[in-house]
């Protein structure tokens, strides 16, 4: 059996997203709008398979063929007849559900590979003897031969996503190193090109000289097209002695289907903002233009308070080992009016609350751009995973001058973060009931503050292409040094491109810290309906949850590579370190022995010291985070952040030993079953599925009723066209990793 770190357990939690009531309240036109946007999102989400691992598209195609020919119950009979036990077949269902849920064979939260928890020979018998194999013997056998070994392989380099010797990624060809990634980023910056919708492929000529292809995601390829801002960039360059070629057409047939559905959605748009937004998204995906996506995002920001909310594109950069390339995601959701009213009150108080943050006003945006902040019930979330809340768009220039939107995903929060008492780890017994009672409400408060005032706060000091500054060089003083500002962002530089590998985690840490800091403010708790003893309990559980999360985060640290695999969890560990460093018994972690005789631990937070000890420590840390971010001080930012993110076995905490305990006691992240929408005549129907691995598989088997086989063919053709870039996946490239 594989190491438990690399399998999904048979008893993994599975929950269904409930959006029945939200869907019921939609008008026929709103349902049609939501339907076509959902189709666009699900189609685009398939690109994630090509952004994850070389084998992921083949695994997806193989599973889809299997379960289209026989549903999980029918395949079960065949599997048992082939000699599988019930446990082994359930392990296969859980594996398949995991692939669908993560859009690949690496966990979206932690970037760790997971493999089937049954003998390879037994799974091979099931696959090659299946109904799908009888119907299409050559195709099914070919898929198995292509991906079977890699499906099970746990060679060191294949255990995690990463760059160079650190892991596998398909954002870069297999021979790329971190040095190549840095060179490519500098090249992109020099051409004012965004990395969000790109991949990088390196080849070496006969003389050993590298040359690079930067490939943009688009429907159009090399064929002539009407002049656009992208067309002029599609050519060869020489940069620092290396040839670069900018091309486009990545994921073209997938994006073609996205564009077709967005075109259909336009007919049901509620207003001109939505229509113009969709037109720009179509332009973006057709041409490969991030600038068009930015224009679409402007219209999206201006579309205040829609009934059906959505966003789609190459958005989050967490899984790019360099931190610049966006994973495709698309969501469609319906506004929850009751919870949204609380968030609207928080927005109304935002300008006042921003003044409470521990940095000078000159480090805050000149004008707070009042955003939309809504609680949404998700109908569709396509990508590698579903977050609890979102603050988008991620484009720095838009966020600084146009604004942003915040969303809290209410029906995700309701199921993804529910906790059973018997599965609560690392807490004192007398904390558990309070934790269960207040975790949900405290998380609503934290998500609201994190998204609105965490990600929504702070100013970046920028010098534009004309040499003009957005701050007064004479009067603005760095509160950490007492001197004038010495560094800033130059034209073309962004937060992601400048801080690269630590950008995502650093920003999540800043937002989480803002949430902890401002939840102490009575006005915030009143907005959410908490006063007196209840308010104090919400504060305590919010801080306790962060401390516990910092300990749980150790699961996502890889000692062999000295790196973190998950931005949010690294951020929470850093906060734990800051609070431990505050001393005076604010936070203690005590190793113990569990009732099962195995190592255990307990975290304790002294609630009487949250304000007197915790708040000042967080205040100092937050101010440093913001000042370093505002000034673009990469060296200072790295020194601060990586210092706190370092994991050692030094006493008193002995974090590496604690990591072993965390791995021993870890609970796998829940799988989420999403509904489908089906068009019957002019009516849109909602199709729901049971909360089980089999239910999740059925939801995917029915997701593409018209063109499932065609999509699998597209995915395998695209993967095969680039397969040469990852030949010999266990061989790490030479040079710096």
XYZ file of C-alpha atoms in Angstrom, residues 499 501-510 564 566-575 577 621 624-625 628 635-646:
39
model
C 7.717 38.842 -5.549
C 7.488 32.538 -5.610
C 6.376 34.138 -2.333
C 3.786 36.573 -3.769
C 0.668 34.447 -3.278
C 1.502 33.240 0.223
C 2.734 36.643 1.423
C -0.486 38.296 0.270
C -2.646 35.576 1.854
C -0.720 36.088 5.111
C -1.320 39.835 4.968
C 5.880 24.870 1.085
C 0.269 25.526 -0.376
C 0.156 29.323 -0.136
C -2.697 29.657 2.361
C -1.259 27.064 4.738
C 2.224 28.582 4.612
C 0.582 31.908 5.483
C -1.142 30.397 8.527
C 2.077 28.799 9.748
C 3.800 32.182 9.519
C 1.046 33.735 11.655
C 5.170 31.701 14.366
C 4.167 42.280 11.798
C 6.217 45.472 8.136
C 4.351 43.286 5.620
C 7.668 46.016 2.214
C 14.922 41.497 -0.547
C 13.372 42.790 2.672
C 10.096 40.988 2.017
C 11.813 37.676 1.381
C 14.013 38.005 4.460
C 11.002 38.699 6.686
C 8.624 36.162 5.213
C 10.978 33.289 4.554
C 12.429 33.756 8.028
C 9.051 33.106 9.626
C 8.227 30.340 7.124
C 11.362 28.330 7.999
